């Protein structure tokens, strides 16, 4: 068929070669937008009736998709219908009240609405002047969090430090490692291949990965104590040995609330080693950081006023949708010295005068979303009071579960549980290896039974070579009836 012979089709570029593609009309957008919000509200209403974990097999979802991308526009109703037909079967429901796996990733109505507005504004906050509101709301709300979470005053943007939203704790840790590498290179004049990073054997994999990406020559895994917290004496020995071998100790990563068991490293004692050897000290409080909104958890912050950087994830436990990771530094110049770029097309009077924050120099990517909007809306919608209530509710339920486990001779708790994660296993009949293996099999079977039940989902894991089960109580819809259901399933599976 010759061009021009065929019927014009909306959106067909050959029909309107020099015009922009047709958007929905504002009226259509309003109508479909309402339908999408209705769909989400219905989803939240019915999520509890769905099996928590998706049961599709690899390739099942792709098999439902056409082989080629659409050449012609489709009605929006088809897109919406495919949410139920294609997507929902392949969703593992993190918003289900029976979600006890990994750590939570809570979604919430104000956060979803803010993210929608952010998408609608469609801006890229690469410099202050590219959209001043993006930077200023972010700086301001992160300064609020310093007060709200009892963090050191000098981490505010109005002092020497400052907060910035990164996409993930992994990104934040990576940035901390890059700043540490830069500082060590300035100080020692040595190549990154000679630098050493230290973290506990229980630290999140992102510390190890970030050190590799940042070009550290060596990463040392420091032994932990019986509470799974880093041993500062072992750290000191490792750093001293490396220093006397001519290497450049440059970074130590502590954790407040490890992924494995929520162990808390002794930040103050680690800071003493970091101070002695000029290490950049970064604290990863990805999950547990949200608990600091309640003063009763702040004993776990002991020593953070001495560290160089700190991260926690409002996208885990604070009802802010992924992605929203709050990263603080005590000296913002350490970030900007390591990460500043200044091509001519980004120059502008305010940046040149140095009287604005340009967050592009606090992160790896240039472009950035308006993430602060959802954090701002969540804080305003629930108030600090609402978030404290959520944290205390989860912690109380986790402690109740721990009591049930402790009172039942079939189980044993394997680690302290200062927040809302409880780790346990089936108790071995005696101290022999054979009994330990049988207990491991029983533990794995309990995890498989719960995860196959459709009513709850938890994480089977390993600690010191033995099978354990992690139960993270942190979904915002979880209440006592869901904990009772979980306990019933655990108890029946272990019978
Ligand atoms: N650090 C800790 C202690 C974590 O528990 C996690 C994830 O659970 C991470 C880092 C990684 O977080 P993100 O997915 O934001 O990179």
Coordinates of C-alpha atoms and ligand atoms in Angstrom, one line a residue:
X1 CA 0.0 0.0 0.0
X2 CA 1.3 3.4 -0.9
X3 CA 1.7 6.1 1.8
X4 CA -1.5 8.2 1.8
X5 CA -3.6 5.2 0.5
X6 CA -4.5 4.0 4.0
X7 CA -6.9 5.4 6.5
X8 CA -5.6 7.9 9.0
X9 CA -5.4 6.3 12.4
X10 CA -4.9 8.3 15.6
X11 CA -1.4 8.1 16.6
X12 CA -0.2 6.7 13.3
X13 CA 2.9 8.9 12.7
X14 CA 2.7 8.6 8.9
X15 CA -0.7 10.3 9.0
X16 CA 0.5 13.3 10.9
X17 CA 4.2 13.4 10.2
X18 CA 4.8 16.9 11.6
X19 CA 2.4 16.9 14.5
X20 CA 3.0 15.7 18.1
X21 CA 1.4 12.3 19.0
X22 CA -2.1 12.6 20.4
X23 CA -2.4 12.6 24.2
X24 CA -5.6 11.6 25.9
X25 CA -7.8 14.6 26.2
X26 CA -7.9 16.1 29.7
X27 CA -11.4 14.7 30.1
X28 CA -10.2 11.2 29.1
X29 CA -7.3 11.5 31.5
X30 CA -9.6 12.4 34.3
X31 CA -11.8 9.5 33.5
X32 CA -9.0 6.9 33.2
X33 CA -7.2 8.5 36.2
X34 CA -10.3 7.9 38.3
X35 CA -10.5 4.3 37.1
X36 CA -6.9 3.7 38.0
X37 CA -7.3 5.1 41.5
X38 CA -10.5 3.0 41.8
X39 CA -8.4 0.0 40.8
X40 CA -5.8 0.6 43.4
X41 CA -8.4 1.2 46.1
X42 CA -10.1 -2.1 45.1
X43 CA -6.8 -3.8 45.1
X44 CA -6.0 -2.7 48.7
X45 CA -9.5 -3.7 49.7
X46 CA -9.1 -7.2 48.3
X47 CA -5.4 -7.8 48.8
X48 CA -6.0 -9.9 51.9
X49 CA -8.1 -12.3 50.0
X50 CA -5.3 -13.1 47.5
X51 CA -2.6 -15.7 48.1
X52 CA 0.4 -13.7 49.4
X53 CA 3.0 -15.3 47.1
X54 CA 2.6 -15.5 43.3
X55 CA 2.5 -19.1 42.1
X56 CA 3.3 -18.5 38.5
X57 CA 6.2 -20.4 36.9
X58 CA 9.1 -18.8 35.1
X59 CA 7.9 -17.5 31.6
X60 CA 4.2 -17.6 32.5
X61 CA 3.8 -13.9 32.4
X62 CA 5.7 -13.3 29.2
X63 CA 3.6 -16.0 27.6
X64 CA 0.6 -13.7 28.1
X65 CA 2.3 -10.8 26.3
X66 CA 2.2 -10.3 22.5
X67 CA 5.4 -11.0 20.6
X68 CA 5.7 -7.5 19.2
X69 CA 5.0 -4.0 20.5
X70 CA 1.7 -2.4 19.4
X71 CA 1.9 -0.5 16.2
X72 CA -1.5 1.2 16.8
X73 CA -3.0 2.8 19.9
X74 CA -5.2 0.6 22.1
X75 CA -8.1 1.8 24.2
X76 CA -7.1 2.5 27.8
X77 CA -9.8 0.0 29.1
X78 CA -7.7 -2.8 27.6
X79 CA -4.6 -1.7 29.6
X80 CA -6.6 -1.6 32.8
X81 CA -8.1 -5.0 32.1
X82 CA -4.7 -6.5 31.6
X83 CA -3.7 -5.5 35.2
X84 CA -6.0 -8.2 36.4
X85 CA -5.4 -10.7 33.6
X86 CA -1.6 -10.4 33.2
X87 CA -0.1 -8.6 36.2
X88 CA -2.0 -9.6 39.4
X89 CA -1.3 -13.3 38.9
X90 CA 2.4 -12.5 38.8
X91 CA 2.4 -10.3 41.9
X92 CA 3.7 -11.3 45.3
X93 CA 1.7 -9.1 47.5
X94 CA 4.0 -6.9 49.6
X95 CA 0.9 -5.0 50.8
X96 CA -0.8 -8.1 52.1
X97 CA -1.3 -8.1 55.9
X98 CA 0.2 -11.5 56.0
X99 CA 3.5 -10.1 54.7
X100 CA 6.3 -11.1 57.1
X101 CA 9.1 -11.6 54.6
X102 CA 12.4 -9.7 54.1
X103 CA 11.6 -6.3 55.5
X104 CA 8.4 -4.5 54.7
X105 CA 8.0 -2.0 51.8
X106 CA 4.9 -0.2 52.7
X107 CA 2.8 1.7 50.2
X108 CA 0.3 4.2 51.5
X109 CA -2.4 6.4 50.0
X110 CA -0.7 9.8 50.4
X111 CA 2.5 8.4 49.1
X112 CA 0.9 6.9 46.0
X113 CA -0.9 10.2 45.3
X114 CA 2.3 12.2 45.7
X115 CA 4.1 9.9 43.3
X116 CA 1.3 10.4 40.8
X117 CA 1.7 14.2 41.1
X118 CA 5.5 13.8 40.8
X119 CA 4.9 11.8 37.6
X120 CA 2.5 14.4 36.3
X121 CA 4.9 17.2 36.9
X122 CA 7.4 15.1 35.1
X123 CA 10.4 17.2 36.1
X124 CA 14.1 16.3 36.5
X125 CA 15.6 18.1 39.5
X126 CA 19.2 17.9 38.3
X127 CA 20.0 21.4 39.6
X128 CA 18.4 23.7 42.0
X129 CA 17.3 26.0 39.1
X130 CA 15.9 23.1 37.1
X131 CA 13.0 23.1 39.7
X132 CA 13.8 24.9 42.9
X133 CA 10.9 23.3 44.8
X134 CA 12.4 19.8 44.3
X135 CA 15.6 20.7 46.1
X136 CA 14.1 23.0 48.8
X137 CA 11.3 20.6 49.9
X138 CA 13.9 17.8 50.0
X139 CA 16.4 19.7 52.1
X140 CA 13.7 21.0 54.4
X141 CA 11.9 17.7 55.0
X142 CA 15.2 15.9 55.6
X143 CA 16.1 18.6 58.2
X144 CA 12.7 17.9 59.8
X145 CA 13.7 14.3 60.1
X146 CA 16.9 15.2 61.9
X147 CA 14.7 16.6 64.7
X148 CA 12.1 13.9 64.5
X149 CA 14.5 11.0 64.6
X150 CA 16.9 12.5 67.2
X151 CA 19.8 12.6 64.8
X152 CA 22.8 14.9 65.3
X153 CA 22.1 18.6 64.6
X154 CA 25.1 19.1 62.5
X155 CA 23.6 16.7 59.9
X156 CA 21.2 19.5 58.9
X157 CA 21.6 21.4 55.6
X158 CA 21.5 24.5 57.7
X159 CA 24.7 23.3 59.4
X160 CA 27.8 21.6 57.9
X161 CA 26.1 18.4 56.8
X162 CA 22.8 17.6 55.1
X163 CA 20.4 15.0 53.9
X164 CA 19.7 13.9 50.4
X165 CA 17.2 11.3 49.0
X166 CA 18.8 8.4 47.2
X167 CA 17.0 5.6 45.4
X168 CA 18.1 2.9 47.8
X169 CA 20.3 2.2 50.8
X170 CA 22.6 0.5 48.4
X171 CA 23.0 3.7 46.4
X172 CA 23.7 5.7 49.6
X173 CA 26.3 3.2 50.8
X174 CA 27.9 3.3 47.4
X175 CA 28.1 7.1 47.5
X176 CA 29.6 6.9 51.0
X177 CA 32.2 4.5 49.7
X178 CA 33.0 6.8 46.8
X179 CA 33.5 9.8 49.2
X180 CA 35.6 7.6 51.4
X181 CA 37.8 6.5 48.5
X182 CA 38.2 10.1 47.4
X183 CA 39.2 11.3 50.9
X184 CA 41.7 8.4 51.3
X185 CA 43.3 9.1 47.9
X186 CA 43.6 12.8 48.8
X187 CA 45.2 11.9 52.2
X188 CA 47.5 9.1 51.1
X189 CA 48.2 9.9 47.4
X190 CA 47.7 6.2 46.8
X191 CA 45.5 4.5 44.1
X192 CA 42.1 3.0 45.1
X193 CA 43.5 -0.5 44.6
X194 CA 45.4 0.0 47.9
X195 CA 42.3 1.0 49.9
X196 CA 40.5 -1.2 52.3
X197 CA 36.9 -1.2 53.5
X198 CA 35.7 -3.0 56.6
X199 CA 32.3 -4.2 57.6
X200 CA 30.8 -6.9 59.7
X201 CA 30.2 -10.4 58.5
X202 CA 26.5 -9.7 59.0
X203 CA 26.4 -6.4 57.0
X204 CA 24.2 -6.1 54.0
X205 CA 25.6 -7.3 50.7
X206 CA 25.3 -3.7 49.4
X207 CA 28.4 -2.8 51.4
X208 CA 30.5 -5.5 49.7
X209 CA 29.0 -4.7 46.3
X210 CA 29.4 -0.9 46.8
X211 CA 33.1 -1.3 47.7
X212 CA 33.7 -3.3 44.6
X213 CA 31.9 -0.8 42.4
X214 CA 33.8 2.1 44.1
X215 CA 37.1 0.4 43.2
X216 CA 38.3 -0.6 46.7
X217 CA 41.1 -3.0 46.5
X218 CA 40.1 -5.0 49.5
X219 CA 37.0 -5.6 51.7
X220 CA 37.4 -7.2 55.1
X221 CA 34.6 -9.0 56.8
X222 CA 34.9 -8.5 60.5
X223 CA 33.8 -11.2 63.0
X224 CA 30.7 -10.7 65.0
X225 CA 30.0 -11.5 68.7
X226 CA 27.3 -13.8 70.1
X227 CA 24.7 -11.1 69.5
X228 CA 25.8 -10.9 65.8
X229 CA 27.2 -7.4 66.2
X230 CA 30.6 -6.4 64.9
X231 CA 33.6 -6.9 67.3
X232 CA 35.5 -3.6 67.5
X233 CA 38.6 -5.4 68.9
X234 CA 38.7 -7.5 65.7
X235 CA 38.2 -4.4 63.6
X236 CA 41.1 -2.6 65.3
X237 CA 43.3 -5.7 64.8
X238 CA 42.4 -5.9 61.1
X239 CA 42.9 -2.2 60.5
X240 CA 46.3 -2.2 62.3
X241 CA 47.5 -5.2 60.3
X242 CA 46.5 -3.6 57.0
X243 CA 48.1 -0.2 58.0
X244 CA 51.4 -1.8 58.9
X245 CA 51.3 -3.9 55.7
X246 CA 51.2 -0.6 53.7
X247 CA 47.6 -0.6 52.7
X248 CA 45.2 2.3 53.1
X249 CA 42.3 1.6 55.5
X250 CA 39.6 4.0 54.3
X251 CA 36.1 3.0 55.2
X252 CA 34.1 1.1 57.9
X253 CA 30.4 0.3 57.6
X254 CA 28.4 -0.3 60.8
X255 CA 24.9 -1.5 60.9
X256 CA 22.0 -0.5 63.2
X257 CA 19.6 -3.4 62.5
X258 CA 21.3 -6.0 60.3
X259 CA 19.2 -7.7 57.6
X260 CA 19.9 -11.1 59.1
X261 CA 18.8 -10.5 62.7
X262 CA 18.6 -6.7 63.3
X263 CA 21.8 -6.8 65.3
X264 CA 23.1 -3.4 66.3
X265 CA 26.8 -2.8 65.9
X266 CA 28.6 -0.8 68.7
X267 CA 28.8 2.4 66.8
X268 CA 30.6 4.4 69.4
X269 CA 33.4 1.8 69.8
X270 CA 33.7 1.5 66.1
X271 CA 33.9 5.2 65.8
X272 CA 36.9 5.2 68.1
X273 CA 38.7 2.9 65.7
X274 CA 37.6 5.0 62.7
X275 CA 38.8 8.2 64.5
X276 CA 42.2 6.7 65.2
X277 CA 42.8 5.6 61.6
X278 CA 40.9 8.3 59.8
X279 CA 38.4 5.9 58.3
X280 CA 35.1 7.1 56.8
X281 CA 32.5 5.7 59.1
X282 CA 29.1 5.0 57.5
X283 CA 26.1 3.6 59.3
X284 CA 23.4 1.5 57.6
X285 CA 20.1 1.7 59.5
X286 CA 18.1 0.9 56.4
X287 CA 15.2 -0.8 58.2
X288 CA 15.7 0.1 61.9
X289 CA 16.2 3.8 61.2
X290 CA 12.4 4.4 61.1
X291 CA 12.1 3.2 64.8
X292 CA 14.2 6.2 65.9
X293 CA 11.0 8.3 65.5
X294 CA 10.2 6.8 68.9
X295 CA 12.6 8.1 71.6
X296 CA 12.7 4.7 73.4
X297 CA 14.8 3.2 70.5
X298 CA 17.3 6.0 70.4
X299 CA 19.8 4.2 72.7
X300 CA 20.7 2.3 69.5
X301 CA 21.9 5.6 68.0
X302 CA 24.6 5.8 70.6
X303 CA 27.8 7.2 68.9
X304 CA 26.2 8.3 65.6
X305 CA 27.2 11.9 66.3
X306 CA 30.7 10.7 65.5
X307 CA 30.1 9.1 62.1
X308 CA 30.5 10.6 58.6
X309 CA 27.3 9.3 57.0
X310 CA 24.1 7.5 57.8
X311 CA 21.3 6.0 55.8
X312 CA 17.8 4.8 56.5
X313 CA 14.9 3.8 54.2
X314 CA 11.6 5.6 54.7
X315 CA 10.6 3.2 51.9
X316 CA 10.8 0.2 54.2
X317 CA 8.8 1.0 57.4
X318 CA 7.6 4.6 57.2
X319 CA 4.8 4.2 54.6
X320 CA 6.7 6.0 51.9
X321 CA 6.6 4.0 48.6
X322 CA 9.8 2.7 47.2
X323 CA 12.1 4.4 46.3
X324 CA 13.0 6.8 49.1
X325 CA 16.3 6.4 51.0
X326 CA 17.4 9.2 53.4
X327 CA 21.1 9.7 53.3
X328 CA 22.9 12.1 55.7
X329 CA 26.5 13.3 55.8
X330 CA 28.2 15.2 58.6
X331 CA 30.2 17.3 56.1
X332 CA 28.5 17.9 52.7
X333 CA 31.8 19.2 51.2
X334 CA 33.1 15.6 51.4
X335 CA 30.4 14.5 48.9
X336 CA 30.7 17.5 46.6
X337 CA 34.5 17.2 46.5
X338 CA 34.1 13.6 45.3
X339 CA 31.1 13.9 43.0
X340 CA 30.9 17.4 41.6
X341 CA 30.7 17.9 37.9
X342 CA 30.4 21.2 36.2
X343 CA 29.8 21.1 32.4
X344 CA 29.0 24.5 30.8
X345 CA 25.4 23.6 30.0
X346 CA 24.7 23.2 33.8
X347 CA 26.2 26.5 34.8
X348 CA 23.9 29.1 36.3
X349 CA 24.1 32.2 38.5
X350 CA 22.8 30.6 41.7
X351 CA 25.1 27.5 41.4
X352 CA 28.1 29.6 40.5
X353 CA 27.4 31.8 43.5
X354 CA 27.3 28.7 45.7
X355 CA 24.1 29.8 47.5
X356 CA 22.0 26.8 46.5
X357 CA 22.2 23.0 46.9
X358 CA 22.7 21.1 43.6
X359 CA 21.9 17.5 44.6
X360 CA 23.4 16.2 41.4
X361 CA 26.7 16.6 43.2
X362 CA 25.5 14.4 46.1
X363 CA 24.7 11.3 44.0
X364 CA 25.9 9.2 41.1
X365 CA 23.1 10.0 38.5
X366 CA 22.6 13.4 37.1
X367 CA 18.8 13.3 36.9
X368 CA 16.6 13.0 40.0
X369 CA 12.9 12.5 40.6
X370 CA 10.7 14.6 43.0
X371 CA 10.9 11.9 45.7
X372 CA 10.6 14.4 48.6
X373 CA 7.0 15.0 47.7
X374 CA 5.8 11.6 48.9
X375 CA 7.9 11.9 52.1
X376 CA 6.4 15.3 52.8
X377 CA 2.9 14.1 52.1
X378 CA 3.3 11.0 54.3
X379 CA 4.7 13.0 57.2
X380 CA 1.8 15.5 56.9
X381 CA -0.9 12.9 56.4
X382 CA 0.0 10.7 59.4
X383 CA 2.0 13.1 61.5
X384 CA 4.9 11.9 63.5
X385 CA 2.3 10.6 66.0
X386 CA 0.8 8.2 63.4
X387 CA 4.2 6.8 62.4
X388 CA 5.2 6.3 66.0
X389 CA 1.9 4.4 66.5
X390 CA 2.7 2.2 63.5
X391 CA 6.2 1.4 64.8
X392 CA 5.1 0.6 68.3
X393 CA 2.2 -1.5 67.1
X394 CA 4.6 -3.6 65.0
X395 CA 7.2 -3.9 67.7
X396 CA 4.6 -4.9 70.3
X397 CA 3.2 -7.6 68.0
X398 CA 6.8 -8.9 67.3
X399 CA 7.4 -9.1 71.0
X400 CA 4.2 -11.1 71.5
X401 CA 5.2 -13.5 68.8
X402 CA 8.6 -13.9 70.5
X403 CA 6.8 -14.7 73.8
X404 CA 4.8 -17.4 72.1
X405 CA 7.9 -18.9 70.6
X406 CA 9.8 -18.7 73.9
X407 CA 6.9 -20.4 75.7
X408 CA 6.8 -23.3 73.3
X409 CA 9.5 -26.0 73.7
X410 CA 9.4 -26.9 70.0
X411 CA 11.0 -23.6 69.1
X412 CA 14.0 -21.4 70.0
X413 CA 14.7 -17.8 69.3
X414 CA 18.1 -17.4 67.8
X415 CA 18.9 -13.7 68.2
X416 CA 18.0 -10.6 70.2
X417 CA 14.9 -8.9 68.7
X418 CA 15.2 -5.2 69.6
X419 CA 12.8 -4.0 66.8
X420 CA 10.1 -6.0 64.9
X421 CA 12.0 -8.8 63.4
X422 CA 12.0 -12.2 65.2
X423 CA 14.3 -15.0 64.1
X424 CA 13.7 -18.6 65.3
X425 CA 14.1 -22.2 64.5
X426 CA 12.9 -25.6 65.6
X427 CA 14.7 -26.8 68.6
X428 CA 17.1 -29.8 68.2
X429 CA 16.3 -32.8 70.4
X430 CA 19.9 -32.9 71.7
X431 CA 23.3 -31.5 71.0
X432 CA 24.3 -33.9 68.3
X433 CA 24.9 -33.0 64.6
X434 CA 22.2 -35.4 63.6
X435 CA 19.7 -33.7 65.8
X436 CA 20.8 -30.3 64.4
X437 CA 20.2 -31.5 60.9
X438 CA 16.8 -32.9 61.8
X439 CA 15.9 -29.5 63.4
X440 CA 17.0 -27.7 60.2
X441 CA 14.8 -30.0 58.1
X442 CA 11.9 -29.2 60.5
X443 CA 12.6 -25.5 60.3
X444 CA 12.7 -25.6 56.5
X445 CA 9.4 -27.5 56.5
X446 CA 7.7 -24.9 58.7
X447 CA 8.8 -22.1 56.4
X448 CA 7.6 -24.0 53.3
X449 CA 4.3 -24.8 55.0
X450 CA 3.7 -21.1 55.9
X451 CA 4.8 -19.9 52.5
X452 CA 2.6 -22.4 50.8
X453 CA -0.4 -21.5 52.9
X454 CA -1.2 -18.4 50.9
X455 CA -2.1 -16.6 54.1
X456 CA 1.4 -15.5 55.2
X457 CA 4.8 -15.1 53.7
X458 CA 8.1 -15.1 55.6
X459 CA 11.8 -15.6 54.9
X460 CA 13.6 -18.9 55.4
X461 CA 17.3 -18.1 56.0
X462 CA 20.5 -19.3 57.5
X463 CA 22.4 -18.2 60.6
X464 CA 25.8 -19.7 61.6
X465 CA 25.2 -22.5 59.1
X466 CA 21.8 -23.4 60.6
X467 CA 18.3 -23.0 59.1
X468 CA 16.3 -20.2 60.7
X469 CA 13.0 -18.4 59.9
X470 CA 12.8 -14.6 59.8
X471 CA 9.5 -13.0 60.7
X472 CA 9.4 -9.2 60.0
X473 CA 6.3 -7.7 61.4
X474 CA 6.0 -4.4 59.6
X475 CA 3.3 -4.4 57.0
X476 CA 1.0 -1.4 57.7
X477 CA -2.2 -3.6 57.4
X478 CA -0.9 -6.3 59.8
X479 CA -2.9 -6.7 63.0
X480 CA -3.2 -9.2 65.7
X481 CA -5.6 -11.5 63.8
X482 CA -2.9 -11.9 61.1
X483 CA -0.3 -12.7 63.7
X484 CA -2.7 -15.2 65.2
X485 CA -3.2 -16.8 61.8
X486 CA 0.6 -16.9 61.3
X487 CA 1.1 -18.5 64.7
X488 CA -1.6 -21.1 64.0
X489 CA 0.1 -22.0 60.7
X490 CA 3.6 -22.2 62.3
X491 CA 2.2 -24.3 65.2
X492 CA 0.3 -26.7 63.0
X493 CA 3.3 -27.1 60.6
X494 CA 5.6 -27.9 63.5
X495 CA 3.2 -30.4 65.2
Ligands
LIG1 N1 20.9 -2.4 54.3 C1 20.2 -3.2 55.1 C2 20.5 -3.3 56.6 C3 19.0 -3.8 54.6 O1 18.3 -4.6 55.4 C4 18.7 -3.6 53.2 C5 17.6 -4.3 52.6 O2 16.8 -4.9 53.2 C6 19.6 -2.8 52.5 C7 20.7 -2.2 53.0 C8 19.3 -2.6 51.0 O3 18.3 -1.7 50.9 P1 18.0 -1.1 49.4 O4 17.1 -2.1 48.8 O5 17.3 0.2 49.7 O6 19.2 -0.9 48.7

